[in-house]
Every structure is written in C-alpha cells, then in structure tokens.
Amino acid sequence: MPKKKALIIGITGQDGSYLAEILLKKNYIVHGMVRRSSMPNTQRIDHIISTSRDNEKLNKKVIREYGDLSSSAQIQNLIKRVKPDEIYNLGAQSHVRVSFEIPEYTYDIVGIGPLRVLEAIKNIKPNIKYIQASSSEMFGNSKKNLQDEDTKFKPESPYASAKTLGYWTTKNYRDNFKIFASNAIMFNHESPRRGVNFVTKKIVRGLCEIKSKKRKILYLGNLNAKRDWGYAKEYCEILWKILQLRKPNDFVIATGKNYSVRDFVEATGKELNMNIIWKGSGLKEVGYDTRSKKVIIKVDPYFFRPNDVQSLLGNSSKLFKIMKQKPKTSFNQLVKIMVKNEIKLIKTNRLY
Ligand code: NAP
Ligand code: G4F
C-alpha cells in the first residue's frame, strides 16, 4: 500500500512538532509548512527535518515546504504539488494577549487562513481530510461552567473571534461541499515545547531560573484565571484519530479538571522544593518562598488582557463515547514532566 501523505500547517509549533513525530512513526510521508524567518524557527523539529526532496532518501524525515497562511496562491500551489491525503491546520498567531495588539493580522491568519486552505481543498482535491485546530477560547466567559460541543461561543478577543470564524468555515465546507472537515476544540495543552510566552512554560522556566540563581523575580499577570490544562502530546495523537473516523465531526478535547495560574505556580514550586505562599492583594500581591525567605513572584499589569477568560473547563464525553479516548495525563504529572525537562534544557542553554 502507498504511504499516506500528510501536510502539517504550523509544523514548527508545539503541536506541529509532536504531530510530525507521531505521523512519521505511523509511516506517513510528512510535509510541513514553514514560514521563512531571519532567525531559525525550526528548533522543535530540527531532529526530524530533511533537506532532501528525494522521497526514497527521506528515511522518516519531514519535508520542509516554505509557505504562509496569508497567501492563497502559496497554499494552492503546495496542495497541487503535494496532493496530501490529510491536512492538519495548526498554523496560527496563537497568543491571545498579543491578538489585542495585532488584531488584523490575527484575523487574517487565524480567521481567513482556514478558508484559504478549505477553498484550495475544494477546488484541487476535494477528498483531502482536513482538521482545524479550534480553541476553547471560543467559549469565552461562558454562562456554562462546563463547556462541550453544544455550548454557545462567546469570543472575548480578536484571537477567539478569528478562531470562531475558522470553526464555522470548517463546518460550512463540511455541510455545503461534503469536504471531510473536522474541528478539534482543544482546551489548553502544554508541554516542554510550549512557547515561552505562554503562562505554563513561563512559570516553569522562571522558577527553574530562580532556583538556579539566574533570575530573582518572575512577573505574571492574572493569577486567578483557571484553565483546563492537558498534555500536548496526547492531544496530537487524538487529532490523528479524529481524521481516521469514517465521518467528519467536531470534538472537545479536555481533561475535565481545571486549576488556577496560582495553582500552577505552587505546584511548580513544590517540584523545585520551594514553598510558595501569597501575600498582599491586587497589583501588590507577591509570591513568597518560605524556604529561601524571598519574594520571587510579582504582578505586572503589562500581562493583563483587556478582557480575560476567567475559567475554562471542558467536557470531552463525546470524544470518549465515540472514540473511547480521553486525555490521561494529570495536572501534577504535567507539571512534573515540564519541570524535569526544563532543568535539563537550562543546563544545556536550550529553550526546546
Ligand atoms: P504554536 O506553538 O504557537 O504554533 C503555531 C504554529 O503556527 C507555528 O508553527 C507558527 O510558525 C505557525 N504560524 C504562525 N503564523 C503563521 C502564518 N502566517 N502562516 C503559517 N504558519 C503560521 O501553537 P500550538 O500551541 O502548537 O497550537 C497549535 C494550534 O492549536 C494553533 O492553531 C492554536 O491556535 C491552536 N490551539 C492551541 C491550544 C493550546 O493550548 N496549545 C489550544 C487550542 C487551540 P512559527 O514557528 O514560524 O511562528
Ligand atoms: O498561557 P496563556 O497565554 O494561554 P491562553 O490565553 O489560555 O491561550 C492558550 O490556550 C487557548 C485554549 O484555551 C489557545 F487557543 C491559545 O492559542 C493558547 O494556546 O494564558 C493562560 C492564562 C490567561 O488567563 C492569562 O491571563 O494565564 C494568564 N496569565 C497570567 N499571567 C498569563 C500570565 N498568561 C501569559 N501568557 N503570561 C503571563 O505572564
């Protein structure tokens, strides 16, 4: 049987890098869309990237394809040339706070990007299977404490609004043009490969640096926000499984438990033999380590958002019912994985 071909858009990101490893192990030919940049942006996939275009010589490596979600022409040319069986759209300006600063760009890539890909699929090879990385941010400050596939969207940021457009576009192409197009509505998922400006990696890196005396203070924003945090590697395996179903569908992927940013700080501290307690309130609140007797966390309003989502908690029983699948890594296991890795990375002066 010929090998299946996948195109991963967003292959240089956290999820793209895990998904590429998973698909290579499953014997896929993997093409990955990479943006041209003046500094290397392939740290997460350097170990699996190929410079050869000869399929025979590839030997389980990713084929790099330069491209950008802003360009319909590039996407069309790529799909015409590669003719993939599956497309995973993980590409995004994925930072919520930053989306308030660059809303037009965020709408273009996150909102119109999926349309460009789906339109190319429709016109070039309509039997390509497509999965859209949708987001729990679409639920916003929902009236429902537990969010599932039927929960009303209430996007609170340019990022969330654009993701909602991507979600509906995916559903429209499925309903109107019979494209195999599914949405994975993913709640927050983290790993040692998480971008450094997302709160979990920032906390883990920051506290590890404080522990090794490379830094004195870690500045954070909203400590009260709660997120349903899972492990990215598991979520990427589920993305693949969703595309192997007989029919396209939309699924929430979540752990069903949520914790605050404050909880994440305390759990990370515990892993590093710190005992972090909180003193003061509002902008004056600090995190104090009773072991070193030092203030190590302060609040900086720079990290606040005009409108933050206060609590996200996902119900992934549909995923479990149809696919007998659910994320297993617990909050404490996730923190442990991240801390253990970060200590190694810091020793070797690496970020990923
Ligand atoms: P990430 O680490 O920020 O990766 C985003 C990827 O998109 C990177 O490869 C990035 O390339 C690429 N990208 C950015 N702008 C692009 C453009 N104009 N054209 C083509 N590619 C572009 O995000 P992630 O955490 O892996 O998340 C993967 C996807 O799932 C994203 O769509 C995100 O919005 C969505 N999502 C994530 C979570 C989560 O908790 N992680 C939850 C729900 C949904 P560079 O490396 O060059 O920047
Ligand atoms: O880590 P975050 O930046 O992730 P956020 O905003 O929840 O978005 C992530 O998850 C979404 C799924 O729900 C994805 F769609 C999206 O692409 C991204 O992957 O922030 C988490 C919480 C927020 O409430 C934020 O206000 O942590 C709070 N926070 C507190 N201090 C901080 C900080 N966030 C960041 N990034 N940096 C801080 O210093």
Coordinates of C-alpha atoms and ligand atoms in Angstrom, one line a residue:
M1 CA 0.0 0.0 0.0
P2 CA 1.4 3.5 -0.8
K3 CA 2.3 5.6 2.2
K4 CA -0.2 8.2 3.3
K5 CA 0.8 11.8 2.8
A6 CA 0.1 14.5 5.4
L7 CA 0.6 18.2 5.2
I8 CA 1.0 19.9 8.6
I9 CA 0.5 23.7 8.6
G10 CA 2.2 25.0 11.8
I11 CA 4.7 22.3 12.0
T12 CA 7.3 24.4 13.8
G13 CA 5.0 25.0 16.7
Q14 CA 4.4 22.9 19.9
D15 CA 1.7 20.7 18.4
G16 CA 3.1 20.5 14.9
S17 CA 6.3 19.1 16.2
Y18 CA 4.6 16.4 18.2
L19 CA 2.2 15.5 15.4
A20 CA 5.1 15.2 12.9
E21 CA 6.8 12.7 15.2
I22 CA 3.6 10.7 15.6
L23 CA 2.8 10.6 11.8
L24 CA 6.4 9.7 10.9
K25 CA 6.1 6.8 13.4
K26 CA 2.9 5.7 11.6
N27 CA 4.8 5.6 8.4
Y28 CA 3.4 8.8 6.8
I29 CA 5.2 11.0 4.3
V30 CA 5.1 14.3 6.2
H31 CA 5.2 17.7 4.5
G32 CA 5.4 20.7 6.9
M33 CA 4.7 24.3 6.1
V34 CA 7.4 26.5 7.5
R35 CA 7.4 30.3 7.5
R36 CA 10.6 32.0 6.2
S37 CA 12.3 33.9 9.1
S38 CA 15.5 35.7 9.6
M39 CA 16.3 33.6 12.7
P40 CA 16.0 29.8 12.8
N41 CA 12.4 28.9 13.7
T42 CA 12.8 25.1 13.4
Q43 CA 14.3 24.3 16.9
R44 CA 11.4 22.0 17.7
I45 CA 11.7 19.9 14.5
D46 CA 15.5 20.1 13.7
H47 CA 15.8 16.5 14.8
I48 CA 13.3 15.3 12.1
I49 CA 13.7 17.8 9.3
S50 CA 15.1 16.7 5.9
T51 CA 16.9 18.8 3.4
S52 CA 16.4 16.2 0.6
R53 CA 13.4 16.2 -1.7
D54 CA 14.0 12.7 -2.9
N55 CA 11.3 10.6 -1.2
E56 CA 13.4 7.5 -1.4
K57 CA 16.2 9.1 0.7
L58 CA 13.8 10.7 3.2
N59 CA 14.1 8.0 5.7
K60 CA 11.4 9.1 8.1
K61 CA 12.1 12.8 7.9
V62 CA 9.8 15.9 7.4
I63 CA 9.9 17.6 4.1
R64 CA 10.1 21.4 4.6
E65 CA 7.7 23.4 2.4
Y66 CA 8.0 27.2 2.7
G67 CA 4.7 28.9 2.8
D68 CA 2.3 31.2 4.8
L69 CA -1.3 31.1 5.7
S70 CA -1.7 34.7 4.4
S71 CA -1.2 33.5 0.8
S72 CA -3.9 31.6 -1.1
A73 CA -1.5 31.2 -4.1
Q74 CA 1.1 29.5 -1.9
I75 CA -1.4 27.2 -0.3
Q76 CA -2.9 26.3 -3.7
N77 CA 0.5 25.6 -5.3
L78 CA 1.5 23.5 -2.3
I79 CA -1.7 21.4 -2.3
K80 CA -1.4 21.0 -6.1
R81 CA 2.2 19.8 -5.9
V82 CA 2.0 17.6 -2.7
K83 CA -1.6 16.2 -3.1
P84 CA -1.8 15.2 0.5
D85 CA -4.3 12.8 1.9
E86 CA -4.7 14.7 5.2
I87 CA -4.2 18.3 6.2
Y88 CA -3.7 19.4 9.8
N89 CA -4.2 23.1 10.2
L90 CA -2.3 24.0 13.3
G91 CA -1.0 27.3 12.0
A92 CA -1.9 30.4 14.0
Q93 CA -0.9 33.6 15.7
S94 CA -1.8 31.7 18.8
H95 CA -1.2 34.2 21.6
V96 CA -4.4 35.7 23.0
R97 CA -3.0 38.8 24.6
V98 CA -0.9 39.6 21.5
S99 CA -4.0 39.3 19.4
F100 CA -5.3 42.5 21.0
E101 CA -2.2 44.3 19.7
I102 CA -2.2 42.8 16.2
P103 CA -5.9 42.1 15.5
E104 CA -5.9 42.5 11.8
Y105 CA -3.0 40.1 11.3
T106 CA -4.6 37.7 13.8
Y107 CA -8.0 37.7 11.9
D108 CA -6.1 37.2 8.6
I109 CA -4.1 34.1 9.7
V110 CA -6.4 32.6 12.2
G111 CA -9.8 33.5 10.7
I112 CA -9.2 33.7 6.9
G113 CA -6.3 31.1 6.9
P114 CA -8.6 28.1 7.2
L115 CA -10.9 29.5 4.4
R116 CA -7.8 29.7 2.1
V117 CA -6.9 26.1 2.9
L118 CA -10.5 24.7 2.6
E119 CA -11.1 26.6 -0.7
A120 CA -7.9 25.1 -2.1
I121 CA -9.1 21.6 -1.0
K122 CA -12.5 22.1 -2.6
N123 CA -11.0 23.2 -5.9
I124 CA -8.0 21.0 -6.2
K125 CA -8.5 17.7 -4.3
P126 CA -11.9 17.5 -2.5
N127 CA -11.2 14.1 -0.9
I128 CA -8.4 15.5 1.3
K129 CA -9.3 15.1 5.0
Y130 CA -8.9 18.3 7.0
I131 CA -8.7 19.1 10.7
Q132 CA -9.0 22.6 12.2
A133 CA -7.3 23.4 15.5
S134 CA -10.2 25.2 17.1
S135 CA -10.0 26.6 20.6
S136 CA -11.7 26.6 24.0
E137 CA -11.1 30.4 23.9
M138 CA -14.2 30.5 21.6
F139 CA -16.4 29.8 24.7
G140 CA -15.1 32.9 26.4
N141 CA -16.6 33.8 29.8
S142 CA -19.4 31.3 29.2
K143 CA -22.6 31.0 31.3
K144 CA -21.9 27.3 31.4
N145 CA -19.3 26.2 34.0
L146 CA -18.5 23.1 31.9
Q147 CA -18.2 23.5 28.2
D148 CA -18.9 21.0 25.5
E149 CA -19.7 20.8 21.7
D150 CA -23.1 22.4 22.2
T151 CA -22.0 25.3 24.4
K152 CA -22.6 28.7 22.8
F153 CA -19.5 30.6 21.7
K154 CA -18.8 34.0 23.3
P155 CA -15.4 35.1 22.0
E156 CA -13.7 37.7 24.1
S157 CA -10.6 38.5 22.0
P158 CA -9.6 39.0 18.3
Y159 CA -7.9 35.6 18.6
A160 CA -11.1 33.9 19.8
S161 CA -13.3 35.7 17.3
A162 CA -11.0 34.6 14.5
K163 CA -10.9 31.0 15.7
T164 CA -14.7 31.1 15.8
L165 CA -14.7 32.1 12.1
G166 CA -12.3 29.2 11.4
Y167 CA -14.6 26.8 13.3
W168 CA -17.7 27.8 11.3
T169 CA -15.8 27.8 8.0
T170 CA -14.7 24.3 8.6
K171 CA -18.3 23.2 9.4
N172 CA -19.7 25.1 6.4
Y173 CA -17.3 23.3 4.0
R174 CA -18.3 20.0 5.6
D175 CA -22.0 20.7 5.3
N176 CA -22.1 22.6 2.0
F177 CA -19.3 20.9 -0.1
K178 CA -19.1 17.5 1.6
I179 CA -15.5 18.0 2.5
F180 CA -14.1 15.7 5.3
A181 CA -13.5 18.6 7.6
S182 CA -13.5 18.3 11.4
N183 CA -12.9 20.7 14.3
A184 CA -10.9 19.7 17.4
I185 CA -12.0 22.2 20.1
M186 CA -8.9 21.9 22.2
F187 CA -8.6 23.2 25.7
N188 CA -5.2 24.4 26.9
H189 CA -2.5 21.8 26.4
E190 CA 1.1 22.2 27.4
S191 CA 4.5 20.5 27.3
P192 CA 8.2 21.3 27.5
R193 CA 7.8 22.5 23.9
R194 CA 5.2 25.2 24.8
G195 CA 6.1 28.7 23.6
V196 CA 7.9 30.7 26.3
N197 CA 5.4 33.5 26.4
F198 CA 2.5 31.2 27.4
V199 CA 2.0 31.1 31.2
T200 CA 2.9 27.4 32.0
K201 CA 6.3 27.4 30.2
K202 CA 6.9 30.9 31.5
I203 CA 6.3 29.8 35.1
V204 CA 8.4 26.6 34.8
R205 CA 11.3 28.4 33.1
G206 CA 11.1 31.4 35.5
L207 CA 11.0 29.3 38.7
C208 CA 13.8 27.0 37.4
E209 CA 15.9 30.1 36.7
I210 CA 15.2 31.5 40.2
K211 CA 16.2 28.1 41.7
S212 CA 19.5 28.1 39.8
K213 CA 20.1 31.8 40.7
K214 CA 19.9 33.0 37.1
R215 CA 17.0 35.3 37.9
K216 CA 15.4 36.9 41.0
I217 CA 11.8 37.8 40.2
L218 CA 9.1 36.3 37.9
Y219 CA 6.5 38.8 36.7
L220 CA 3.0 37.5 35.9
G221 CA -0.5 38.9 35.1
N222 CA -3.9 37.4 36.2
L223 CA -3.2 34.8 38.9
N224 CA -6.8 33.9 39.3
A225 CA -7.6 32.7 35.8
K226 CA -8.4 28.9 35.6
R227 CA -7.6 26.7 32.7
D228 CA -8.2 23.0 31.9
W229 CA -4.6 22.1 31.2
G230 CA -3.7 18.8 29.4
Y231 CA -0.5 17.3 27.9
A232 CA 0.1 18.3 24.2
K233 CA 1.5 15.0 23.0
E234 CA -1.8 13.2 23.9
Y235 CA -3.9 15.9 22.2
C236 CA -1.9 15.4 18.9
E237 CA -2.5 11.7 18.9
I238 CA -6.2 12.4 19.2
L239 CA -6.0 14.8 16.2
W240 CA -4.8 12.0 14.1
K241 CA -7.5 9.6 15.4
I242 CA -10.3 12.2 14.6
L243 CA -9.1 12.1 10.9
Q244 CA -9.3 8.3 10.9
L245 CA -13.0 8.2 11.7
R246 CA -15.4 7.2 9.0
K247 CA -17.2 10.6 9.2
P248 CA -16.1 14.1 10.0
N249 CA -17.2 15.5 13.3
D250 CA -16.4 18.1 16.0
F251 CA -14.9 17.2 19.3
V252 CA -13.9 18.9 22.5
I253 CA -10.6 17.7 23.8
A254 CA -10.1 18.4 27.5
T255 CA -9.2 16.8 30.8
G256 CA -12.3 17.8 32.7
K257 CA -10.3 19.4 35.6
N258 CA -9.2 23.0 35.9
Y259 CA -6.6 24.8 38.0
S260 CA -5.7 28.5 38.5
V261 CA -2.4 30.1 37.4
R262 CA -1.7 30.5 41.1
D263 CA -2.1 26.6 41.5
F264 CA 0.4 26.2 38.6
V265 CA 2.9 28.4 40.4
E266 CA 2.5 26.5 43.7
A267 CA 2.8 23.0 42.0
T268 CA 5.9 24.1 40.0
G269 CA 7.4 25.5 43.2
K270 CA 6.7 22.2 45.0
E271 CA 8.6 20.2 42.3
L272 CA 11.6 22.5 42.9
N273 CA 11.5 22.2 46.6
M274 CA 10.1 25.7 47.1
N275 CA 7.1 26.5 49.3
I276 CA 5.3 29.5 47.7
I277 CA 2.8 31.4 49.8
W278 CA 0.9 34.6 48.7
K279 CA 0.9 37.9 50.5
G280 CA -0.9 41.2 49.7
S281 CA -3.6 41.6 47.1
G282 CA -4.2 43.1 43.6
L283 CA -1.2 44.7 41.9
K284 CA 0.6 44.5 45.3
E285 CA 0.3 40.7 45.6
V286 CA 3.5 38.8 45.8
G287 CA 4.6 35.1 45.9
Y288 CA 7.0 34.4 48.8
D289 CA 9.2 31.4 49.1
T290 CA 9.3 30.4 52.8
R291 CA 12.4 28.2 52.1
S292 CA 14.6 30.9 50.6
K293 CA 12.7 33.6 52.5
K294 CA 12.5 35.7 49.3
V295 CA 9.8 37.3 47.3
I296 CA 10.0 35.6 43.9
I297 CA 6.7 36.4 42.1
K298 CA 5.3 39.9 41.4
V299 CA 2.3 41.1 39.4
D300 CA 2.9 43.2 36.3
P301 CA -0.3 44.7 34.6
Y302 CA 1.5 44.5 31.3
F303 CA 0.5 40.9 31.2
F304 CA -3.2 41.6 31.8
R305 CA -5.6 41.5 28.9
P306 CA -8.4 44.0 28.1
N307 CA -10.8 41.1 28.8
D308 CA -9.5 37.8 30.1
V309 CA -11.4 34.5 30.1
Q310 CA -11.6 33.7 33.8
S311 CA -12.4 30.0 33.7
L312 CA -12.3 27.2 31.1
L313 CA -13.4 23.6 31.9
G314 CA -14.1 21.1 29.1
N315 CA -16.4 18.1 28.9
S316 CA -15.0 15.6 26.4
S317 CA -17.5 12.9 26.9
K318 CA -18.4 12.9 23.2
L319 CA -14.8 12.1 22.4
F320 CA -14.9 9.3 24.9
K321 CA -18.2 7.9 23.7
I322 CA -17.3 7.8 20.0
M323 CA -13.6 7.1 20.2
K324 CA -13.1 5.6 23.6
Q325 CA -10.4 8.2 24.0
K326 CA -9.6 10.8 26.6
P327 CA -6.5 12.7 27.8
K328 CA -4.9 10.8 30.8
T329 CA -2.0 13.0 32.0
S330 CA -3.0 14.7 35.2
F331 CA -2.1 18.3 36.2
N332 CA 0.6 17.2 38.6
Q333 CA 2.1 14.7 36.1
L334 CA 2.2 17.6 33.5
V335 CA 4.0 19.9 35.9
K336 CA 6.5 17.1 36.7
I337 CA 7.2 16.5 33.0
M338 CA 7.7 20.2 32.3
V339 CA 9.9 20.8 35.3
K340 CA 12.1 17.8 34.7
N341 CA 12.7 18.8 31.1
E342 CA 13.3 22.4 31.9
I343 CA 16.1 21.6 34.3
K344 CA 17.8 19.7 31.6
L345 CA 17.2 22.4 29.0
I346 CA 18.6 25.1 31.3
K347 CA 21.8 23.1 31.9
T348 CA 22.4 22.9 28.2
N349 CA 21.3 26.5 27.5
R350 CA 18.4 25.5 25.4
L351 CA 14.8 26.6 25.2
Y352 CA 13.4 23.5 23.5
Ligands
NAP1 P1 2.2 27.5 18.4 O1 3.2 26.8 19.2 O2 2.1 29.0 18.6 O3 2.4 27.2 16.9 C1 1.8 27.9 15.9 C2 2.3 27.5 14.5 O4 1.7 28.3 13.5 C3 3.8 27.7 14.4 O5 4.4 26.7 13.6 C4 3.9 29.0 13.6 O6 5.1 29.3 12.9 C5 2.7 28.9 12.7 N1 2.3 30.1 12.1 C6 2.1 31.3 12.7 N2 1.7 32.2 11.8 C7 1.7 31.6 10.6 C8 1.4 32.0 9.3 N3 1.1 33.3 9.0 N4 1.4 31.1 8.3 C9 1.7 29.8 8.5 N5 2.0 29.3 9.8 C10 2.0 30.2 10.8 O7 0.8 26.9 18.7 P2 0.4 25.5 19.4 O8 0.3 25.6 20.8 O9 1.2 24.4 18.7 O10 -1.1 25.3 18.8 C11 -1.4 24.7 17.6 C12 -2.7 25.2 17.1 O11 -3.8 24.9 18.0 C13 -2.9 26.7 16.9 O12 -3.7 27.0 15.8 C14 -3.5 27.2 18.2 O13 -4.2 28.4 18.0 C15 -4.5 26.0 18.4 N6 -4.8 25.8 19.8 C16 -3.8 25.6 20.7 C17 -4.1 25.3 22.1 C18 -3.0 25.1 23.1 O14 -3.4 25.1 24.3 N7 -1.8 24.9 22.7 C19 -5.5 25.1 22.4 C20 -6.4 25.3 21.5 C21 -6.1 25.6 20.2 P3 6.4 30.0 13.6 O15 7.0 28.9 14.4 O16 7.1 30.5 12.4 O17 5.8 31.1 14.5
G4F2 O1 -0.9 30.6 28.7 P1 -1.9 31.6 28.2 O2 -1.3 32.7 27.5 O3 -3.0 30.8 27.4 P2 -4.5 31.2 26.9 O4 -4.6 32.7 26.8 O5 -5.4 30.4 27.7 O6 -4.4 30.7 25.4 C1 -3.9 29.4 25.1 O7 -4.9 28.4 25.2 C2 -6.0 28.6 24.2 C3 -7.0 27.5 24.5 O8 -7.9 27.9 25.5 C4 -5.4 28.5 22.9 F1 -6.4 28.6 21.9 C5 -4.4 29.6 22.7 O9 -3.8 29.5 21.4 C6 -3.3 29.5 23.7 O10 -2.6 28.3 23.4 O11 -2.7 32.2 29.4 C7 -3.4 31.4 30.3 C8 -4.0 32.3 31.5 C9 -4.7 33.6 31.0 O12 -5.8 33.8 31.7 C10 -3.7 34.7 31.3 O13 -4.3 35.9 31.5 O14 -2.8 32.8 32.2 C11 -3.0 34.1 32.5 N1 -1.7 34.7 32.8 C12 -1.3 35.2 33.9 N2 0.0 35.7 33.8 C13 -0.7 34.9 31.9 C14 0.4 35.5 32.5 N3 -0.6 34.5 30.6 C15 0.6 34.8 29.9 N4 0.7 34.4 28.6 N5 1.6 35.4 30.6 C16 1.6 35.8 31.9 O15 2.5 36.3 32.4

